[in-house]
Coordinates of C-alpha atoms and ligand atoms in Angstrom, one line a residue:
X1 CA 55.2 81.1 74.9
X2 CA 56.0 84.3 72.4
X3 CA 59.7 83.9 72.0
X4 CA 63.3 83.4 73.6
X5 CA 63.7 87.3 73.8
X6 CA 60.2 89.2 73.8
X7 CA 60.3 92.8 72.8
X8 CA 59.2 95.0 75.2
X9 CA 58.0 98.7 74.6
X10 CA 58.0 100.8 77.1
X11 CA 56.1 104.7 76.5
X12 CA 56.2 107.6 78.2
X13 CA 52.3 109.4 78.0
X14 CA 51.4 112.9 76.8
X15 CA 50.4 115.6 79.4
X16 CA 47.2 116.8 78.9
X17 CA 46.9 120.3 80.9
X18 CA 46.5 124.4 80.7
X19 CA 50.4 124.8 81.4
X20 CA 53.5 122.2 81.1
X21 CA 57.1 123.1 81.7
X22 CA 59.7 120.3 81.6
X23 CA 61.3 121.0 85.0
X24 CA 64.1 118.4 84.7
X25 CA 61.7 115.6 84.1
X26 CA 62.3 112.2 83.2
X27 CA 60.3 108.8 83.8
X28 CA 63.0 107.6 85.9
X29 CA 60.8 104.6 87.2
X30 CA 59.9 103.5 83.9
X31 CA 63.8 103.5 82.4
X32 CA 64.9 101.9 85.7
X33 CA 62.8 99.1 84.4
X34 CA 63.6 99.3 81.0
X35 CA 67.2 98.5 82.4
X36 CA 66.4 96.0 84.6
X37 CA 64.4 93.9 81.9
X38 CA 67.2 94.7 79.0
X39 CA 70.0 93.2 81.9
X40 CA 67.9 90.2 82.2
X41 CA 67.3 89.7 78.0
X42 CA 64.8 91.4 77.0
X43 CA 64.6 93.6 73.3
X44 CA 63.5 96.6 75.1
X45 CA 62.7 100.3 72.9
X46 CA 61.3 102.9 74.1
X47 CA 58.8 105.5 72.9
X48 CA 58.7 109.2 74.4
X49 CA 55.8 111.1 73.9
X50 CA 57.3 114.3 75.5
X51 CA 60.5 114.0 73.8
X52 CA 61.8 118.0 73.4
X53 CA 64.3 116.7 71.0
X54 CA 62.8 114.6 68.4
X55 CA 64.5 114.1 64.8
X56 CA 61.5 115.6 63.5
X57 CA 61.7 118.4 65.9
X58 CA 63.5 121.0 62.7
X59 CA 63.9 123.8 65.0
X60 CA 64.3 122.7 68.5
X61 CA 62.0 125.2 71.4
X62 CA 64.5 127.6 73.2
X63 CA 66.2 125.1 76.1
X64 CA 68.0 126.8 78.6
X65 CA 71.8 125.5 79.5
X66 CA 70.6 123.7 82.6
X67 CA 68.9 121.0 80.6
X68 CA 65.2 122.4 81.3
X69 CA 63.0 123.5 78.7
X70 CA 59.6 123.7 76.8
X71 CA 57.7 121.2 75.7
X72 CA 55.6 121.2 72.0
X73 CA 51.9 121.9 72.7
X74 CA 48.7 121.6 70.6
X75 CA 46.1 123.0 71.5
X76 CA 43.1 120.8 72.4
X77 CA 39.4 121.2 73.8
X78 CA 39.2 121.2 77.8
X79 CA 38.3 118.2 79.7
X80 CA 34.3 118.0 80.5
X81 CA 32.9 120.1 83.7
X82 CA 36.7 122.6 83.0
X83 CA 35.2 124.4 80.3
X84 CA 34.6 127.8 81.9
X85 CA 38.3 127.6 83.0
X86 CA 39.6 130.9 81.1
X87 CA 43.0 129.2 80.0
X88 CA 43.8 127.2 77.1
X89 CA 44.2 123.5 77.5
X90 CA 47.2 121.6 75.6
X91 CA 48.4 118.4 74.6
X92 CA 52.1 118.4 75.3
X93 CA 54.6 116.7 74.1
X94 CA 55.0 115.1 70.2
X95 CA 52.3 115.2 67.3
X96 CA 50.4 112.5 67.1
X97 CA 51.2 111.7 63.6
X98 CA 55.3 111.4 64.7
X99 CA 54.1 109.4 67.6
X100 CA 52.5 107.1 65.2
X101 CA 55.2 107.2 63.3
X102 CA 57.6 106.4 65.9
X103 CA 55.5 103.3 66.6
X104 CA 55.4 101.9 63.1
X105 CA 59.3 102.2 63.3
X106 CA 59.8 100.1 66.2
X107 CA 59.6 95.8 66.7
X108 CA 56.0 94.5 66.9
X109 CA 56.0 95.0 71.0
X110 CA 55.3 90.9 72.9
X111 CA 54.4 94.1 75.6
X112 CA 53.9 97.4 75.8
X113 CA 54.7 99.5 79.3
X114 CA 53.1 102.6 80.1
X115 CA 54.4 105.2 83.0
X116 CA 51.8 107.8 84.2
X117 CA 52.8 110.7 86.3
X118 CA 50.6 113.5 87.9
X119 CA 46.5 111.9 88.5
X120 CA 45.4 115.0 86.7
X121 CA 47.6 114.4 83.7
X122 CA 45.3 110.9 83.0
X123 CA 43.3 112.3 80.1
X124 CA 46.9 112.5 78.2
X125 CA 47.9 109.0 79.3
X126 CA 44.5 107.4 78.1
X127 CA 45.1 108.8 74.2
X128 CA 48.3 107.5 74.0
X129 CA 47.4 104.3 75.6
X130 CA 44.1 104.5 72.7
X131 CA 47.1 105.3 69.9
X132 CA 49.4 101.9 71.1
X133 CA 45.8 100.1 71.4
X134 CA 45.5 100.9 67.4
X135 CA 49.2 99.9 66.2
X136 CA 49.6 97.1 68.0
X137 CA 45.7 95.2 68.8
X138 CA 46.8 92.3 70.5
X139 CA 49.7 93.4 72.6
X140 CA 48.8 93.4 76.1
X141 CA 49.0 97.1 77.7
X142 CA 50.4 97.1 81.8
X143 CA 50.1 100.0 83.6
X144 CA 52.0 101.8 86.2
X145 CA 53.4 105.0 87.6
X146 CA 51.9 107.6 90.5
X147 CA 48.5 108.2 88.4
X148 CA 48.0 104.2 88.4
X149 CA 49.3 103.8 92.1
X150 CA 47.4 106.7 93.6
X151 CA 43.9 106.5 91.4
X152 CA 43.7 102.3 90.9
X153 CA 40.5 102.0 90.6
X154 CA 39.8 105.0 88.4
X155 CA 42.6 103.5 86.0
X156 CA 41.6 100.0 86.4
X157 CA 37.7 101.1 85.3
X158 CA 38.6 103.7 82.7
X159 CA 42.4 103.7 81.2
X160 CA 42.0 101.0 78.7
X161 CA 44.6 99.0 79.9
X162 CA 44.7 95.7 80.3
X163 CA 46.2 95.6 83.5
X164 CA 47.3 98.3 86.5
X165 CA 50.3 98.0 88.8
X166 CA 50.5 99.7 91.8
X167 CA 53.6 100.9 93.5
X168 CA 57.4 100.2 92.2
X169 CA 57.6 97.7 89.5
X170 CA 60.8 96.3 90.0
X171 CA 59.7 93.8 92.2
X172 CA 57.1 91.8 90.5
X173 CA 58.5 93.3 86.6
X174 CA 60.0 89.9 85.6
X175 CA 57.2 87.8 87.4
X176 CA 54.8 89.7 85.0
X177 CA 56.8 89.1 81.7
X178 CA 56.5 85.7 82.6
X179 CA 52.8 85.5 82.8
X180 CA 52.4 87.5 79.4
X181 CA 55.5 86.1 77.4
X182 CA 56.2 82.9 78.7
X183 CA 60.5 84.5 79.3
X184 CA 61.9 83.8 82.5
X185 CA 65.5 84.9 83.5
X186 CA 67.4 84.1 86.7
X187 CA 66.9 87.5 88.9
X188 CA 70.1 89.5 88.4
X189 CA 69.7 92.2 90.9
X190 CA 67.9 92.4 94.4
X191 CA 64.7 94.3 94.3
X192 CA 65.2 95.2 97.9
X193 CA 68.8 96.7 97.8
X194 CA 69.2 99.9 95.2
X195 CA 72.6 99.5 94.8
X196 CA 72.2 96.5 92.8
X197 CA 69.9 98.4 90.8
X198 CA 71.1 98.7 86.9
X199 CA 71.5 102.4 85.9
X200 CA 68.2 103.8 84.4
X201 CA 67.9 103.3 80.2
X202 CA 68.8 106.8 80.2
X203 CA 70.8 105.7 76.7
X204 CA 67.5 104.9 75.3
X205 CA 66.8 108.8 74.5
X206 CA 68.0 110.2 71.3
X207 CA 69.9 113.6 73.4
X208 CA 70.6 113.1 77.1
X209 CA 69.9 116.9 78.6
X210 CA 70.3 116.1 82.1
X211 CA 70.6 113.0 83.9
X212 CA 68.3 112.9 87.8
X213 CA 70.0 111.2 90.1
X214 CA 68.3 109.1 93.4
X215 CA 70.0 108.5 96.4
X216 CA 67.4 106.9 98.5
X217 CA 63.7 106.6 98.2
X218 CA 60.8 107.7 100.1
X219 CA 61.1 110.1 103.2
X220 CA 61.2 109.0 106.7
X221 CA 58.5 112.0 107.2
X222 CA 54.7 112.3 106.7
X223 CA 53.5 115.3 105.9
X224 CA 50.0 116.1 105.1
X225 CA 49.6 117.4 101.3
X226 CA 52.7 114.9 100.1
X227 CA 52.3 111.1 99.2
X228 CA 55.7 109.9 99.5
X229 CA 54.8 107.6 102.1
X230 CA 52.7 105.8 100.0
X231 CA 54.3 105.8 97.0
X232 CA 57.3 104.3 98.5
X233 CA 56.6 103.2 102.2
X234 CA 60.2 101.9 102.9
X235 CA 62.9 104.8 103.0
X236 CA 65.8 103.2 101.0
X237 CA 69.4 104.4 100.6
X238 CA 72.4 103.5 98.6
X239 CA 75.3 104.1 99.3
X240 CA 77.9 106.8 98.6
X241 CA 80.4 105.2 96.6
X242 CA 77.3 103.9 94.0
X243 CA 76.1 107.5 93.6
X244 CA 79.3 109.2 93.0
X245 CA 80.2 105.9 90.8
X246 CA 77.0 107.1 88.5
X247 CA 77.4 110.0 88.2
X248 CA 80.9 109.7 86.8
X249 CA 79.5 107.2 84.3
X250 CA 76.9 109.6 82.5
X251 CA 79.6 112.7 82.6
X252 CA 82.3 110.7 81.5
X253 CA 80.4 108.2 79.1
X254 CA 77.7 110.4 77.8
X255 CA 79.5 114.0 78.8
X256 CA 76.4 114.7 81.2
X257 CA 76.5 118.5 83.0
X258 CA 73.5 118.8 84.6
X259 CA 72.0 116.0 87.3
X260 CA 68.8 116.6 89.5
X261 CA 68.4 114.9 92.4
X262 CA 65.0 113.4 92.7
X263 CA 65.1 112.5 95.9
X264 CA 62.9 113.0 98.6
X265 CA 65.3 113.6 101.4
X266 CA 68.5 113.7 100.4
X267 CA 69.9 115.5 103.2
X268 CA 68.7 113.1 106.3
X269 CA 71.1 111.4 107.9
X270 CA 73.5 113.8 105.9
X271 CA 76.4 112.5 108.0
X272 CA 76.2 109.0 106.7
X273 CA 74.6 109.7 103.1
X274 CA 74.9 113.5 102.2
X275 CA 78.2 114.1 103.5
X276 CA 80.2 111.5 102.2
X277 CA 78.3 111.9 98.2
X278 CA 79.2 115.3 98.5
X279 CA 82.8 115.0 99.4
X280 CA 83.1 112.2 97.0
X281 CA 82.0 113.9 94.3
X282 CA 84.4 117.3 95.3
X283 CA 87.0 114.6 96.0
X284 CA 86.8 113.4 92.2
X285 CA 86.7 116.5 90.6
X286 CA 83.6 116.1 88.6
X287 CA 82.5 119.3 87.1
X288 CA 79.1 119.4 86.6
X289 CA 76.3 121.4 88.3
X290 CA 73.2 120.1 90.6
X291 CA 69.9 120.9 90.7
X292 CA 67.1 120.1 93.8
X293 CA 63.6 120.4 91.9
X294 CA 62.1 118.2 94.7
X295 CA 63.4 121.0 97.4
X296 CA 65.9 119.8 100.3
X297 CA 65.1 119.6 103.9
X298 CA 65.8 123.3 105.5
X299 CA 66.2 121.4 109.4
X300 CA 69.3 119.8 107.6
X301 CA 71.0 122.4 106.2
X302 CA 74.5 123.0 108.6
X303 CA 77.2 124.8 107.7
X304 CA 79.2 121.9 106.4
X305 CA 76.5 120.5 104.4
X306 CA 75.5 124.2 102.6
X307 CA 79.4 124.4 102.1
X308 CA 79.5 121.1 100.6
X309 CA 77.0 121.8 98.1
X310 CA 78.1 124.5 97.0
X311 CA 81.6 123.3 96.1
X312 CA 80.1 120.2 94.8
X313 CA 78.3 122.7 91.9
X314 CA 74.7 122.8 93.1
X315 CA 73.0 125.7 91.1
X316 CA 69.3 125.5 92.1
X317 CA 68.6 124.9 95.3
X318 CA 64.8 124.7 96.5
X319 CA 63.9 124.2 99.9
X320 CA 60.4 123.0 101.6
X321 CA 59.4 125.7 103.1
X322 CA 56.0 125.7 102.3
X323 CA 54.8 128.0 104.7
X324 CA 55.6 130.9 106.9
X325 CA 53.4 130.8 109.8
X326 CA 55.8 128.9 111.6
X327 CA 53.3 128.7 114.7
X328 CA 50.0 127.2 112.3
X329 CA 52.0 124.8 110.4
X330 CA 51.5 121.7 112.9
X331 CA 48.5 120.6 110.7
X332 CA 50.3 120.6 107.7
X333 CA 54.3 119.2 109.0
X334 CA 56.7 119.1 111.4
X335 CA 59.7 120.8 108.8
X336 CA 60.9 123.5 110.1
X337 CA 60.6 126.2 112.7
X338 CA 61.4 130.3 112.3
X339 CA 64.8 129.9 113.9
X340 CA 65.7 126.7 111.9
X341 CA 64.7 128.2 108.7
X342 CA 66.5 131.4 108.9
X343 CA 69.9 130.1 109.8
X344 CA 69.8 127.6 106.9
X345 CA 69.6 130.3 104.6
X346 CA 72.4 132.7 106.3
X347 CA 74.4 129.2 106.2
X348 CA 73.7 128.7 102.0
X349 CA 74.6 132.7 101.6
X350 CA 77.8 132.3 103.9
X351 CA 78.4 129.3 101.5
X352 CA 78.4 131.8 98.4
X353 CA 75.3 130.7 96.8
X354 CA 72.9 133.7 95.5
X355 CA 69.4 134.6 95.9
X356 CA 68.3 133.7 92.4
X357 CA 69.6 129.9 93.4
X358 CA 68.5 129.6 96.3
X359 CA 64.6 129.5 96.1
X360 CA 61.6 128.5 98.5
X361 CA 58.5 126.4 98.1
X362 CA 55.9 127.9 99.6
X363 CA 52.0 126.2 99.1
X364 CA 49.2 128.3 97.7
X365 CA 45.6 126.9 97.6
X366 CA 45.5 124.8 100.3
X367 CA 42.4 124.2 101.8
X368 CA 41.2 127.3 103.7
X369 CA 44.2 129.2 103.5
X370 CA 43.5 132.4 103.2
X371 CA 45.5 134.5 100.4
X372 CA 46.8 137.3 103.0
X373 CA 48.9 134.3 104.8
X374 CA 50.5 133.3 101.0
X375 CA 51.8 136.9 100.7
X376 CA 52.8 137.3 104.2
X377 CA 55.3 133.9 103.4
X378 CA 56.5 135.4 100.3
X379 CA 56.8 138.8 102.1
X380 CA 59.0 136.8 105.0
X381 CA 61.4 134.8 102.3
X382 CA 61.7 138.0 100.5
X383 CA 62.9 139.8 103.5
X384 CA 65.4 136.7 104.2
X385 CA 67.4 137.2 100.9
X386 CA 66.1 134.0 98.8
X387 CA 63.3 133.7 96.2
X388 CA 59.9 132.7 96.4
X389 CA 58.8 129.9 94.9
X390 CA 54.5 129.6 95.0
X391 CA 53.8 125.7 94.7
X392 CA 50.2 125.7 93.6
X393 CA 48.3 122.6 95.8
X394 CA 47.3 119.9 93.9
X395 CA 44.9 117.7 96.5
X396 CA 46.4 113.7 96.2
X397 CA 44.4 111.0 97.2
X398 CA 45.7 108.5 100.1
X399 CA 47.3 111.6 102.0
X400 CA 46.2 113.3 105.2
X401 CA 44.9 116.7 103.8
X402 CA 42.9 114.7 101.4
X403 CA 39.4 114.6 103.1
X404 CA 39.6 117.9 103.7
X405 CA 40.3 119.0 99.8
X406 CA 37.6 116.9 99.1
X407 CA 35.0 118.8 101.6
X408 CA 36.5 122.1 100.4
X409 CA 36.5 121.7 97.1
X410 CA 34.0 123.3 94.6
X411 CA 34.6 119.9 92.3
X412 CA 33.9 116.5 92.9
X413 CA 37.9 115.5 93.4
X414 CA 36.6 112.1 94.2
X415 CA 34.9 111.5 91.1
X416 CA 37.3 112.8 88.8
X417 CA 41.2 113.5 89.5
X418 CA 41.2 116.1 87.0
X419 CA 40.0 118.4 89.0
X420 CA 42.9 118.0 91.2
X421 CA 44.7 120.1 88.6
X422 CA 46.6 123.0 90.4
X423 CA 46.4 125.2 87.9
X424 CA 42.6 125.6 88.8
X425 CA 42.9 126.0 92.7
X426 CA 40.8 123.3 93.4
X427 CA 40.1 124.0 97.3
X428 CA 38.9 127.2 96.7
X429 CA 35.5 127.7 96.7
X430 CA 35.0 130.3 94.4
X431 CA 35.4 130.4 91.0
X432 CA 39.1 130.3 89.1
X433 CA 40.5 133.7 88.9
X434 CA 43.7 134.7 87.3
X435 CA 44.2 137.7 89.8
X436 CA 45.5 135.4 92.8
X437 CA 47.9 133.7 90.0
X438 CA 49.1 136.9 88.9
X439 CA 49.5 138.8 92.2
X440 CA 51.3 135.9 93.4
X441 CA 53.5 135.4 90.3
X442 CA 54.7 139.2 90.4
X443 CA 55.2 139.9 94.6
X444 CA 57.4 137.0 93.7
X445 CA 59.4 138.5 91.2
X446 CA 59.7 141.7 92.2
Ligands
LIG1 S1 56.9 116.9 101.7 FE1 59.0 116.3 101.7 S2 59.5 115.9 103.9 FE2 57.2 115.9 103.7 S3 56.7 113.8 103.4 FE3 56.9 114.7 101.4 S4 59.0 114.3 100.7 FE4 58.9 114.0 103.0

């Protein structure tokens, strides 16, 4: 038994990588339990290791007004068998001495809880889990998040934790307090309904940028290069009235402008979910503006729904497009078809949104595509009046396109999830070359 309340730390990892931007990005699961255990009595503070506005921060990096912006880097050597990678390799996110810092500043942790995100990102998660490991010896280390979920075993052998979670931790958080604390608290919420759901420990961040926002979890789809389904296997909703009540907390409390929506598939079902959010939150006059990073589903997209959004105050709107050969794509999904695709977009322009807001994720580097049929998609979006949007392949274990990265590949991807890393085209099977990246990057723009 440690004590009545235990403290509880919770940390949010470095990235390690060649390029990091922070595209609205928060560890929602991580402060959604952070929440959950401060509701139920915990002493919970929380460390962020990608923090773009720390006190010690003197002059912050340029931010843009939507809440995005860059993260500090250092540069550090590349990860072993990346080395002839021509592209410099960061650490991203706080020095090391202020994280140290930071950690001397806060309550000896009775636990410490660490988030990871992308699988290739682990080398970043293990130093900061070795930093905690030296300020605080005996305080037992859990680990969770997609890296720990999708890569168990690799994290279980190698992160220096002292133990791995798989999948969303609000069900079994408490239960594992209790084993390392000894605290035990009457459940205050229902792990099964996300409505009773505290609000994420968004509060616990020294400037609030932009607030994401999910309406359900998981995707009632499969599709072959995505591991929603196994991140979260159950497609859960809440309901309209909750959103639009949280989203008036954080503008009205905290004076919140921008929101991303993290979900997954927003718009299904849009007459019993989408719909009513959006006319709720036109209904209450909020004025703040909505971004999609995750990309909405184009099959969706009516007239009233592109209308809606719009007057609700979306601004970037990405859709998952992902390809343009319309009549190849059964492989990959069932999204969209030609027909579908292109009255969705004359449906968001009749709506008044612009080209630069309306963009299109289209996948670059999957396994044996060939780069003619990349530039024929971004060729096709051009043509329809949005922007291009190339979403470099990262090959994910547990989904269907997996085997077939793996047999492509010019890495071992099983033996290592860094070279999953996007940023190195991993499928191909010839060596990285910046001239794909750049041709890409500027039939986009032009
Ligand atoms: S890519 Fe999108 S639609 Fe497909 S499974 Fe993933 S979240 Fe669902």
């Amino acid at each position: 038994m440690i004590s009545d309340t235990p403290n509880i730390l919770l940390v949010n990892p470095w990235i390690h990588d060649f390029a990091a931007y922070d595209y609205w990005a928060k560890p929602i699961g991580l402060l959604y339990l952070a929440s959950i255990l401060r509701v139920h009595g915990c002493k919970v503070t929380y460390v962020d290791c990608l923090n773009r506005f720390h006190p010690d921060i003197k002059k912050h990096t340029p931010s843009k007004t939507d809440g995005r912006g860059s993260y500090l880097k250092t540069a550090i050597p590349k990860p072993e068998g990346l080395e002839d990678i021509p592209r410099n390799y960061s650490r991203y996110g706080i020095s090391e001495e202020w994280l140290r810092k930071d950690l001397s500043d806060v309550p000896k942790p009775d636990v410490i809880l660490v988030t990871s995100h992308m699988t290739y990102w682990y080398p970043g998660l293990f130093e900061t889990i070795r930093v905690l490991r030296e300020a605080f010896p005996s305080a037992p280390i859990l680990l969770g998040g997609i890296y720990a979920t999708l890569c168990y075993d690799h994290a279980v052998k190698h992160s220096g934790a002292d133990r791995v979670f798989a999948g969303t931790g609000e069900k079994f958080i408490l239960e594992l307090i209790k084993e390392y604390t000894g605290f035990s608290a009457d459940m205050k919420f229902d792990p099964k309904a996300l409505d009773s759901y505290p609000y994420p420990a968004f509060d616990l961040e020294n400037k609030i940028a932009f607030i994401p926002i999910l309406t359900s979890r998981g995707c009632p789809f499969s599709c072959s290069y995505c591991a929603s389904h196994f991140l979260n296997p159950k497609w859960m909703i809440r309901t309209p009235e909750s959103v639009i009540a949280e989203i008036k907390y954080w503008h009205e409390k905290y004076k919140v402008e921008d929101f991303a929506l993290y979900d997954d598939a927003f718009l299904t079902d849009a007459k019993n979910h989408a719909i009513p959010i959006l006319e709720g939150i036109i209904g209450a006059g909020i004025n703040v503006r909505f971004h999609t990073p995750n990309a909405i589903h184009i099959r969706e997209i009516s007239k009233q729904t592109a209308n809606l959004m719009f007057r609700a105050g979306f601004q970037t709107v990405r859709l998952g497009l992902e390809t343009t050969l319309f009549e190849k794509r059964s492989s990959l999904d069932h999204k969209v078809s030609e027909d579908e695709f292109n009255q969705a977009v004359l449906f968001l322009k009749e709506a008044g949104f612009s080209k630069n807001q309306v963009g299109a994720y289209l996948l670059a580097g999957l396994p044996g595509q060939d780069t003619g049929s990349i530039i024929e998609s971004i060729k096709t979006v051009k043509e329809s009046g949005i922007t291009p949007v190339p979403a470099y392949y990262s090959p994910i274990p547990h989904t269907g396109l997996w085997e077939k990265a793996v047999l492509c590949s010019r890495y071992d991807l099983k033996k290592d999830p860094v070279f999953t890393n996007n940023a190195i085209f991993p499928c191909r099977n010839e060596a990285f070359s910046w001239e794909i990246i750049s041709l890409l990057k500027k039939l986009s723009a032009e």
